[in-house]
PDB file of C-alpha atoms and ligand atoms in Angstrom:
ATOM      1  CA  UNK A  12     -20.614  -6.991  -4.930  1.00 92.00           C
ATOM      2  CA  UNK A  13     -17.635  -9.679  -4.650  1.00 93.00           C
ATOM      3  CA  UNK A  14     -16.462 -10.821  -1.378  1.00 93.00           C
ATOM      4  CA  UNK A  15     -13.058 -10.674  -0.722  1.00 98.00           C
ATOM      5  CA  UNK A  16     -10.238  -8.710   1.743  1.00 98.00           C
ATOM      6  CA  UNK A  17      -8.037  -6.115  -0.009  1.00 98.00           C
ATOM      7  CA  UNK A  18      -5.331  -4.077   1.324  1.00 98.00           C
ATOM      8  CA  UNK A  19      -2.160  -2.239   0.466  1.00 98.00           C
ATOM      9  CA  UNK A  20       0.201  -2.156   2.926  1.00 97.00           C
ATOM     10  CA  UNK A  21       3.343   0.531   3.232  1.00 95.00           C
ATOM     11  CA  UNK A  22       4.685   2.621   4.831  1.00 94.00           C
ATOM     12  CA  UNK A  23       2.571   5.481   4.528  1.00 96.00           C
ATOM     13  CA  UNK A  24       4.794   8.602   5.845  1.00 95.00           C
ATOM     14  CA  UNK A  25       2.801  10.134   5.012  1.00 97.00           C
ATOM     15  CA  UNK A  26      -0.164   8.538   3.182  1.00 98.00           C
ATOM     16  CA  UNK A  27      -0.813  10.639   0.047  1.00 98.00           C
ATOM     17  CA  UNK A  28      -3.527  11.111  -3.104  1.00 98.00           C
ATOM     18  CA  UNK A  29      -1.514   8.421  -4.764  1.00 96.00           C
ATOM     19  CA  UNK A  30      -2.613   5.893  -2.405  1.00 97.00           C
ATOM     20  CA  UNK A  31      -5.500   6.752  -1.843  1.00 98.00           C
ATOM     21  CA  UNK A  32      -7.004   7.448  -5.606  1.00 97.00           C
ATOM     22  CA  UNK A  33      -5.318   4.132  -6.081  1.00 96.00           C
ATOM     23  CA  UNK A  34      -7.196   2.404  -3.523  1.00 97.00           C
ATOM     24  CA  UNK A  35     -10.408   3.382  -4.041  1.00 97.00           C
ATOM     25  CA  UNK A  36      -9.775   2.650  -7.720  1.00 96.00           C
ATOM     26  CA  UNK A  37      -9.136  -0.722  -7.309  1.00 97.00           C
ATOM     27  CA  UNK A  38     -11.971  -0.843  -4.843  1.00 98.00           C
ATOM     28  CA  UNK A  39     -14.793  -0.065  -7.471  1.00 97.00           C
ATOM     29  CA  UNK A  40     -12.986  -2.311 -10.081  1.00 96.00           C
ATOM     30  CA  UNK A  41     -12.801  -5.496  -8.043  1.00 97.00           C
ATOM     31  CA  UNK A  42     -16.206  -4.337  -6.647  1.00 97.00           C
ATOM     32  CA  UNK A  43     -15.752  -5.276  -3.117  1.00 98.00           C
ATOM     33  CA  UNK A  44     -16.777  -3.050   0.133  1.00 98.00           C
ATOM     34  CA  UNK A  45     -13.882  -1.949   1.347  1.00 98.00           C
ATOM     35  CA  UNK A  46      -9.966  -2.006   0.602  1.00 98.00           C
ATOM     36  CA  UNK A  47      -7.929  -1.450   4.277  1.00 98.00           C
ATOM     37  CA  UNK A  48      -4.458   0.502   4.339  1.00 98.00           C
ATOM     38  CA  UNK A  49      -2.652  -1.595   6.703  1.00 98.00           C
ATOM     39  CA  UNK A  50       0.930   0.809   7.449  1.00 96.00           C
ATOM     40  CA  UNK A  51       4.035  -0.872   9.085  1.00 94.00           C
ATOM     41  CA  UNK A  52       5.224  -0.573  11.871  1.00 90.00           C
ATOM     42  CA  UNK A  53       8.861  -0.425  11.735  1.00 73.00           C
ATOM     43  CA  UNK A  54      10.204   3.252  11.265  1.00 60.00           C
ATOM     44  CA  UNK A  55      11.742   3.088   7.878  1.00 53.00           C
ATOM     45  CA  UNK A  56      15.395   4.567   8.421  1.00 53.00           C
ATOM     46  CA  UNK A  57      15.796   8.043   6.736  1.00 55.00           C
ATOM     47  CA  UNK A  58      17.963  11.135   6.475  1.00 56.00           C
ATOM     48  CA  UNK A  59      14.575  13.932   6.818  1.00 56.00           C
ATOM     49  CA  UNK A  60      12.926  13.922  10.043  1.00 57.00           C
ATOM     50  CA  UNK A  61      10.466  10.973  10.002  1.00 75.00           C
ATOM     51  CA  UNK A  62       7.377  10.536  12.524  1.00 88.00           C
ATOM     52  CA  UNK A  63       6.269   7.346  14.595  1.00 92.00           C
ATOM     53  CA  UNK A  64       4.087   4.156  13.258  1.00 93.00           C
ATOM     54  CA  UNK A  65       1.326   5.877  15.696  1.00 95.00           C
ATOM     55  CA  UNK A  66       1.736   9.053  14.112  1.00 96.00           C
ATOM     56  CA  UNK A  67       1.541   7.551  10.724  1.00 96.00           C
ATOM     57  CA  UNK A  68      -1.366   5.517  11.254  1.00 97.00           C
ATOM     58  CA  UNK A  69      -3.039   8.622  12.676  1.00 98.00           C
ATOM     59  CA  UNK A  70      -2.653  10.072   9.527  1.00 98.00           C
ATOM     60  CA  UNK A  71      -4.427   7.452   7.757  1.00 98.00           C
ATOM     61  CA  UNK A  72      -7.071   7.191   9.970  1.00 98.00           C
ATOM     62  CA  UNK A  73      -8.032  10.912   9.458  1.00 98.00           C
ATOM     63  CA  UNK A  74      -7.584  10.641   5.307  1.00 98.00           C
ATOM     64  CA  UNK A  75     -10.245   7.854   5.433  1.00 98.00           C
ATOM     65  CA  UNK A  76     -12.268   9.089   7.984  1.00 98.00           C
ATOM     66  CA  UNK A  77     -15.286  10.415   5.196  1.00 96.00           C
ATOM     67  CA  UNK A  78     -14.408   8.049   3.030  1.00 98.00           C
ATOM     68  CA  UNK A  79     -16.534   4.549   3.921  1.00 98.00           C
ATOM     69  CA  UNK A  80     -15.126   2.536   0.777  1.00 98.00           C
ATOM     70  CA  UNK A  81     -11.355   2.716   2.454  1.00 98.00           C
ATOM     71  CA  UNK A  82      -9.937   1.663   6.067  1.00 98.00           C
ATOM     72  CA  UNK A  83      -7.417   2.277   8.019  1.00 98.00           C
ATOM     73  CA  UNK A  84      -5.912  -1.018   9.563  1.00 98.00           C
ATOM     74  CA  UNK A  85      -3.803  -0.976  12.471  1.00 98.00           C
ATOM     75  CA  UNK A  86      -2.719  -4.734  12.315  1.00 97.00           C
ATOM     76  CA  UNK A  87       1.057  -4.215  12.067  1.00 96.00           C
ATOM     77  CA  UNK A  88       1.162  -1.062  13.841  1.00 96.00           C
ATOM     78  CA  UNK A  89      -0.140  -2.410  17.334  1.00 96.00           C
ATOM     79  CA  UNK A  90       1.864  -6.017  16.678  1.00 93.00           C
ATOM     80  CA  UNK A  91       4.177  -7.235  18.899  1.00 90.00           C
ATOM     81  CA  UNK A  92       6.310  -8.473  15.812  1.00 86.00           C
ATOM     82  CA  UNK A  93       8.344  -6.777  13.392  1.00 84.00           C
ATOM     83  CA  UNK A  94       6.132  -6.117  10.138  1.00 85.00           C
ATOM     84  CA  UNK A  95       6.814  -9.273   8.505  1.00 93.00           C
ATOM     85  CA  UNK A  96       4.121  -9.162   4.873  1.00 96.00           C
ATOM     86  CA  UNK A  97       4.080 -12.933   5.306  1.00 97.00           C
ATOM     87  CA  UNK A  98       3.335 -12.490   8.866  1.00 96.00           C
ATOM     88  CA  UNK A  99       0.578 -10.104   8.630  1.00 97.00           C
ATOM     89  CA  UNK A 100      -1.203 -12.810   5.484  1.00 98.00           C
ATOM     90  CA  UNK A 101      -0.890 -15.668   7.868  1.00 98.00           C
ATOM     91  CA  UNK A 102      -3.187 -13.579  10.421  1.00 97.00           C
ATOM     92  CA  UNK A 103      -5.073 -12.777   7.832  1.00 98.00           C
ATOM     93  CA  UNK A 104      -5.841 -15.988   6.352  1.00 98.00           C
ATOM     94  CA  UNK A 105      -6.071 -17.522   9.712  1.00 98.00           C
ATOM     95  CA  UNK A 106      -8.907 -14.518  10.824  1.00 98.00           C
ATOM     96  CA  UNK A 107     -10.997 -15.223   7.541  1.00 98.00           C
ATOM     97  CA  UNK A 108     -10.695 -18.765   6.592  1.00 98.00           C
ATOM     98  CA  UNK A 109      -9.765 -20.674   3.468  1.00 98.00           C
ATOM     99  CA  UNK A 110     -12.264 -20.129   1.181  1.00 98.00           C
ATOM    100  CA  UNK A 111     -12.241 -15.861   1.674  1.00 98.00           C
ATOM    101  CA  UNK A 112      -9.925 -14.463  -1.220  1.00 98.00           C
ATOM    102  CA  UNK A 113      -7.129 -11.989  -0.107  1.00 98.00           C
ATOM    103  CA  UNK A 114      -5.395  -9.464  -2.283  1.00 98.00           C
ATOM    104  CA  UNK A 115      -2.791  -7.318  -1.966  1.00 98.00           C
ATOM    105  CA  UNK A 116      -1.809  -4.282  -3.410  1.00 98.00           C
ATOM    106  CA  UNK A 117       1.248  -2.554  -4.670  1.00 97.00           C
ATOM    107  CA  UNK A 118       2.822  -0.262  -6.891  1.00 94.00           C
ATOM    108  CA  UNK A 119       5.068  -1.842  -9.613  1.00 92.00           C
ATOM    109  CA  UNK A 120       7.698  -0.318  -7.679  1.00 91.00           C
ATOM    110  CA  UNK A 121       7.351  -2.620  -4.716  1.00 94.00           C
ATOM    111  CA  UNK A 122       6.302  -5.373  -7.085  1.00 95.00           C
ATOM    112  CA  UNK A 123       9.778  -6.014  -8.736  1.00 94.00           C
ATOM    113  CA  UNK A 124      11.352  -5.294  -5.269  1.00 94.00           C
ATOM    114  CA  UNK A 125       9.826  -8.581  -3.940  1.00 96.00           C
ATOM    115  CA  UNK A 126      12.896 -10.843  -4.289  1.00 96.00           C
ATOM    116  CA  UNK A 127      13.890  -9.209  -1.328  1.00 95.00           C
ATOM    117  CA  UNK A 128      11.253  -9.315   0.986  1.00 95.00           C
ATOM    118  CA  UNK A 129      11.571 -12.111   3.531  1.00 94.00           C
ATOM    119  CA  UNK A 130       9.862 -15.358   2.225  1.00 96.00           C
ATOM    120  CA  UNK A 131       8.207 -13.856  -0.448  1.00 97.00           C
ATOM    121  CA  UNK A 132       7.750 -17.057  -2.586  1.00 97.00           C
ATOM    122  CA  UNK A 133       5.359 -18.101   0.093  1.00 98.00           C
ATOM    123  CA  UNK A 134       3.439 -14.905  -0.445  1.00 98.00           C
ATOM    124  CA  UNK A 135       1.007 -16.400  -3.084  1.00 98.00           C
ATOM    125  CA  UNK A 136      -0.278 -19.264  -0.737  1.00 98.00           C
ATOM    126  CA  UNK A 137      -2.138 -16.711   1.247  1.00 98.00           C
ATOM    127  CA  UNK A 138      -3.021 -13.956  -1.065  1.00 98.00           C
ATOM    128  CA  UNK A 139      -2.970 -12.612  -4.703  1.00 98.00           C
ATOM    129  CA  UNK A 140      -1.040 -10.387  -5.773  1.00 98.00           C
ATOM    130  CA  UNK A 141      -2.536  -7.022  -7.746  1.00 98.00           C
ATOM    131  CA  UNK A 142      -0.047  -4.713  -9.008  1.00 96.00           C
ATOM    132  CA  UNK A 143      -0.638  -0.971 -10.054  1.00 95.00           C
ATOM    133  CA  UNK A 144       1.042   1.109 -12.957  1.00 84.00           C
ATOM    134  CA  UNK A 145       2.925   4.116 -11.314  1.00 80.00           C
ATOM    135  CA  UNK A 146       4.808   6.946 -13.050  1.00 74.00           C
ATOM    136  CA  UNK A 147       8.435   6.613 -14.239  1.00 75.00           C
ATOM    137  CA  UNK A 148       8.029   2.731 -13.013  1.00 74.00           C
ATOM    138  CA  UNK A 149       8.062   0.618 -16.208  1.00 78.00           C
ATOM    139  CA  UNK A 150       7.592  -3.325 -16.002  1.00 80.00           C
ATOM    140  CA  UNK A 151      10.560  -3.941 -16.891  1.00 84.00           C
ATOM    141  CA  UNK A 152      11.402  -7.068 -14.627  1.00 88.00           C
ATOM    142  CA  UNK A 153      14.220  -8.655 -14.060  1.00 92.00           C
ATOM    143  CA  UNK A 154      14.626 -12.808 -15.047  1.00 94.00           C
ATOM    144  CA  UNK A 155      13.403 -14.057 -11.281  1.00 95.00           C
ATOM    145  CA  UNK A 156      10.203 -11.263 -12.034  1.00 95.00           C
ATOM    146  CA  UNK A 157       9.454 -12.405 -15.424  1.00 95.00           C
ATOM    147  CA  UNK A 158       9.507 -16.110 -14.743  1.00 97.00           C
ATOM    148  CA  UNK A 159       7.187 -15.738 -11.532  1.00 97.00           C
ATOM    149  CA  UNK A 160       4.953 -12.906 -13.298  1.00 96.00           C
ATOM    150  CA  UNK A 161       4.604 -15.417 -16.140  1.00 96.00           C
ATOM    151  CA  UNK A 162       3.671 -18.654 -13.451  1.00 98.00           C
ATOM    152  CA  UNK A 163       0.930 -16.628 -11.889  1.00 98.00           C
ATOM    153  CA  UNK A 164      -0.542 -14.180 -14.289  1.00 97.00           C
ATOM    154  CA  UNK A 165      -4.399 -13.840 -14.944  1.00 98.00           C
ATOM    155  CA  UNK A 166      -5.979 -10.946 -16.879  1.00 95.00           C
ATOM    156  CA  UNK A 167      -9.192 -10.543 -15.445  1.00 95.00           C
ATOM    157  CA  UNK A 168     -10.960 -10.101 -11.687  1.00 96.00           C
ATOM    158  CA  UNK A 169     -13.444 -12.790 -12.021  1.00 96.00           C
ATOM    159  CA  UNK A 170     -10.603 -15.421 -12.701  1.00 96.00           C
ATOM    160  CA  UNK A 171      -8.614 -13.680  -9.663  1.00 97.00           C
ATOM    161  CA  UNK A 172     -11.677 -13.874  -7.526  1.00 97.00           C
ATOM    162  CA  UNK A 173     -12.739 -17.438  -8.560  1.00 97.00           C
ATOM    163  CA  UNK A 174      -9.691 -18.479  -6.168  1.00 98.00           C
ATOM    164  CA  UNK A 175      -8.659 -17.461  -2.531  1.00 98.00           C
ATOM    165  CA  UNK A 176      -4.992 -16.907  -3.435  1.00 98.00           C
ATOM    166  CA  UNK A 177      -2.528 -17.870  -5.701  1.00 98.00           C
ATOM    167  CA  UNK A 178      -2.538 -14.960  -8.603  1.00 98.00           C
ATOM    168  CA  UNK A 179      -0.974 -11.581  -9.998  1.00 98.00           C
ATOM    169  CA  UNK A 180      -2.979  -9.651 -11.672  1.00 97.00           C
ATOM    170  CA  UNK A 181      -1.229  -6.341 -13.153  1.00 94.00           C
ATOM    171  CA  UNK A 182      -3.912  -3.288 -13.720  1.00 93.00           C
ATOM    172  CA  UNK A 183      -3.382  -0.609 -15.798  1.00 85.00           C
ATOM    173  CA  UNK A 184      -4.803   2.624 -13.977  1.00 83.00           C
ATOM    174  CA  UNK A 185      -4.678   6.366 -13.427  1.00 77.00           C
ATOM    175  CA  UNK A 186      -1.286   6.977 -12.452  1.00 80.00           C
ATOM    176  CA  UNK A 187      -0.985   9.636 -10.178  1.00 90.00           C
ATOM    177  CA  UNK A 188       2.735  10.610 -10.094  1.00 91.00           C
ATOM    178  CA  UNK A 189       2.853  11.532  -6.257  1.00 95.00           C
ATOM    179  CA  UNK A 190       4.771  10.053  -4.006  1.00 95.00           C
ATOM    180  CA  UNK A 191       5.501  10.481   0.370  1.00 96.00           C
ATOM    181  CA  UNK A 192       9.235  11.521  -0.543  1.00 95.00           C
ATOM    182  CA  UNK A 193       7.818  14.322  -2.228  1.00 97.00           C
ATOM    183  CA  UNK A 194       5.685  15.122   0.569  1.00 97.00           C
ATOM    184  CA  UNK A 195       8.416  15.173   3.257  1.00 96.00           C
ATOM    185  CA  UNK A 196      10.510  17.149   1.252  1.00 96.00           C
ATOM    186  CA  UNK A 197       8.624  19.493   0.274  1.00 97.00           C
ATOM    187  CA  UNK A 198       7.377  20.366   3.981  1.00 97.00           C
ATOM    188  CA  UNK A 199      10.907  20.398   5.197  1.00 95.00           C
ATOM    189  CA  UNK A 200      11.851  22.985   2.699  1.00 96.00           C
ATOM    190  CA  UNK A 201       8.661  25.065   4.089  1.00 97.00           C
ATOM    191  CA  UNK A 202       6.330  24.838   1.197  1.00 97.00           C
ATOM    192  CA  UNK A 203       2.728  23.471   0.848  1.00 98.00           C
ATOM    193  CA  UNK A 204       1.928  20.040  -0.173  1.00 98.00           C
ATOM    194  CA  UNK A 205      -1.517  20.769  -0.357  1.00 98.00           C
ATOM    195  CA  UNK A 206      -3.953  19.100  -2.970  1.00 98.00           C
ATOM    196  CA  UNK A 207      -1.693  16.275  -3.229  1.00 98.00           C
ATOM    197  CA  UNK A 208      -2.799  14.877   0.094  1.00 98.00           C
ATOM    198  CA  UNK A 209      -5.877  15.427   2.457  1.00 98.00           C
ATOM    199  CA  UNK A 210      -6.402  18.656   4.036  1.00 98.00           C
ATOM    200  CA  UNK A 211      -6.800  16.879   6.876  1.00 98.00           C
ATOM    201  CA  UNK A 212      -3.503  15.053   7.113  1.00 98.00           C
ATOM    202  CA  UNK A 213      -1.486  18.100   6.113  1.00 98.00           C
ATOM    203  CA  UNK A 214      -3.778  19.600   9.235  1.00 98.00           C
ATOM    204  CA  UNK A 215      -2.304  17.036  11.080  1.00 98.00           C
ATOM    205  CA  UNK A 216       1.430  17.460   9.904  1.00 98.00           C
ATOM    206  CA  UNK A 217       0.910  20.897  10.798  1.00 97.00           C
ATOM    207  CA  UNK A 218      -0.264  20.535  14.365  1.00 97.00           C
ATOM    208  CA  UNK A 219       2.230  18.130  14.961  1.00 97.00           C
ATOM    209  CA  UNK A 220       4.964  19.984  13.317  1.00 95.00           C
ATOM    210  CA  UNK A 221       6.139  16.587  11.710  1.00 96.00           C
ATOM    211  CA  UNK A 222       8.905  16.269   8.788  1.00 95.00           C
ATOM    212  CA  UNK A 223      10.450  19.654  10.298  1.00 93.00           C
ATOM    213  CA  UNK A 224       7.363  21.855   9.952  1.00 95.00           C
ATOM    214  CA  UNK A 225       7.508  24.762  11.949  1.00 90.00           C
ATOM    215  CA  UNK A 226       5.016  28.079  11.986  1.00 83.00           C
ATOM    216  CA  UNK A 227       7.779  30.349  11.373  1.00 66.00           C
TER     217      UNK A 227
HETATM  218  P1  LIG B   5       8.282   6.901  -0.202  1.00 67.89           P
HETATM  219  O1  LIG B   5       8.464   7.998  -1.205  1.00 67.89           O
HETATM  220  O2  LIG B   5       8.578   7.305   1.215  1.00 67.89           O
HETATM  221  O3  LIG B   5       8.925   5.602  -0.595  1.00 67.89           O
HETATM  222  P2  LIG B   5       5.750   6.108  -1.276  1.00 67.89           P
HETATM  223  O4  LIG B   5       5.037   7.270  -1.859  1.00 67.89           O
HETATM  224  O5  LIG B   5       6.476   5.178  -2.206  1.00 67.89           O
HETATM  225  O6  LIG B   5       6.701   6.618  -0.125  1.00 67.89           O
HETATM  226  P3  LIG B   5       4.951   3.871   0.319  1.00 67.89           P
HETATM  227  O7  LIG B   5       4.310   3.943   1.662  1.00 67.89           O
HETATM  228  O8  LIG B   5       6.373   3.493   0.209  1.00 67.89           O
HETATM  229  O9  LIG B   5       4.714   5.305  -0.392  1.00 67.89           O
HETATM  230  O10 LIG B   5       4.091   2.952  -0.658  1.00 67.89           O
HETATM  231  C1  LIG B   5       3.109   2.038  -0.227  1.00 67.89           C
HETATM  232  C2  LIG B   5       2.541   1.335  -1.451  1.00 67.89           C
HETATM  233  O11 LIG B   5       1.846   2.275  -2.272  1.00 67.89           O
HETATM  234  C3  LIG B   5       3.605   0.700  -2.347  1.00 67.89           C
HETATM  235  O12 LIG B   5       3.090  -0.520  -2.843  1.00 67.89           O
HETATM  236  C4  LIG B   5       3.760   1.721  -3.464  1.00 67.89           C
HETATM  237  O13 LIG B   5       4.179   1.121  -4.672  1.00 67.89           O
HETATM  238  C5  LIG B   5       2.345   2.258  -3.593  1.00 67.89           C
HETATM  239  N1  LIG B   5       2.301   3.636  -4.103  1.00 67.89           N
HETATM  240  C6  LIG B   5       2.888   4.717  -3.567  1.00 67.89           C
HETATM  241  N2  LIG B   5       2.633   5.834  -4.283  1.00 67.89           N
HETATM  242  C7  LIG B   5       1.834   5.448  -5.310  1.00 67.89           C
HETATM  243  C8  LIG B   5       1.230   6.133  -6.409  1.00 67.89           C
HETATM  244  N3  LIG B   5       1.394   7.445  -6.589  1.00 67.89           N
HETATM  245  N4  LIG B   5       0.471   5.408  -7.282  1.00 67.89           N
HETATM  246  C9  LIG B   5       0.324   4.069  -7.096  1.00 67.89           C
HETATM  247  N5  LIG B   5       0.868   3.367  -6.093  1.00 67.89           N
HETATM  248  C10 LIG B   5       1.618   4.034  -5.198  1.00 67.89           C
HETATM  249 MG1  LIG B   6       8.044   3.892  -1.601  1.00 67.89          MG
END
């Protein structure tokens, strides 16, 4: 068993198979205890109704509840500052010390989205950086994405591990071509989204008649 902290962070509204087949993936092939879903806290701005960070964390918590190789995080969600990525590594790295190696999580999606993120060259002094395959997301990067992929690539987990941060490591997995859009819309339009997230999340949706749910 390797020792290290892994999480993926989003937005998770709401948390679906995708992430959470993808988690626990990368949990047995790093070998580590656990991988946390840290969501943010900032409500995402949307046209379909949306829910609150509480709500959405909820909803985590109860996917993971029978499940001890994932965690639910609530980091960002009880902050007092906006859900900053670089933010939440500097708490991190700060909570578990310097030799304790960090990785984070994403979907290639986010990955060649990182130019915007706020101080994202800084990203790699705290953490690595793992990304996952996801359907109808090719890596097809963009010159800034293929010059920093290229700087920081390893192939394997024990070179990744060897080091506290500094690293990308892309892995190839099961794609599982859900995603939360899907979700919301298709509750909105008054259909099922069972089997592509928990039963008990979608119990949850349900009882709190979230993403325009209603019994009639
Ligand atoms: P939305 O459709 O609202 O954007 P989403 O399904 O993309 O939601 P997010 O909360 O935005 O979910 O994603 C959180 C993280 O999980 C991101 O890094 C994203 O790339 C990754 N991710 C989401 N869905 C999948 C999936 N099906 N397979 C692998 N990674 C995924
Ligand atoms: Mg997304």
């Amino acid at each position: 068993m390797n020792h290290a902290f892994v999480f993926m962070g989003g937005t998770f509204d709401p948390v679906h198979n995708g992430h959470l087949r993808t988690a626990l993936e990368i949990q047995q092939w790093l070998d580590v205890p656990q991988v946390s879903l840290i969501p943010s806290k900032q409500p995402v701005h949307r046209d379909a109704p949306g829910c609150t960070s509480e709500q959405r964390l909820a909803m985590v918590d109860a996917a993971v509840a029978d499940e001890p190789s994932l965690r639910a995080d609530a980091r960002e969600v009880t902050s007092d500052k906006p859900s900053y990525t670089l933010l939440t590594l500097q708490g991190l790295r700060e909570e578990l010390g310097a030799a304790t190696p960090i990785c984070m999580v994403m979907g290639m999606d986010a990955y060649l989205t990182l130019p915007g993120w706020h101080q994202w060259l800084e990203f790699l002094d705290y953490a690595h950086i793992i990304v996952v395959a996801r359907p109808g997301y090719h890596f097809e990067p963009d010159e800034t994405m293929q010059g920093f992929t290229r700087a920081h690539r390893v192939n394997d987990t024990a070179t990744l591990l060897s080091k506290p941060a500094g690293h990308v490591l892309i892995h190839e997995m099961t794609p599982l071509g859900i995603s939360a859009t899907q979700v919301r819309q298709l509750v909105t339009d008054g259909y099922s989204p069972r089997y592509l997230i928990p039963d008990p999340v979608w119990a949850y949706i349900q009882d709190n008649n979230l993403y325009g749910y209603t019994t009639n």
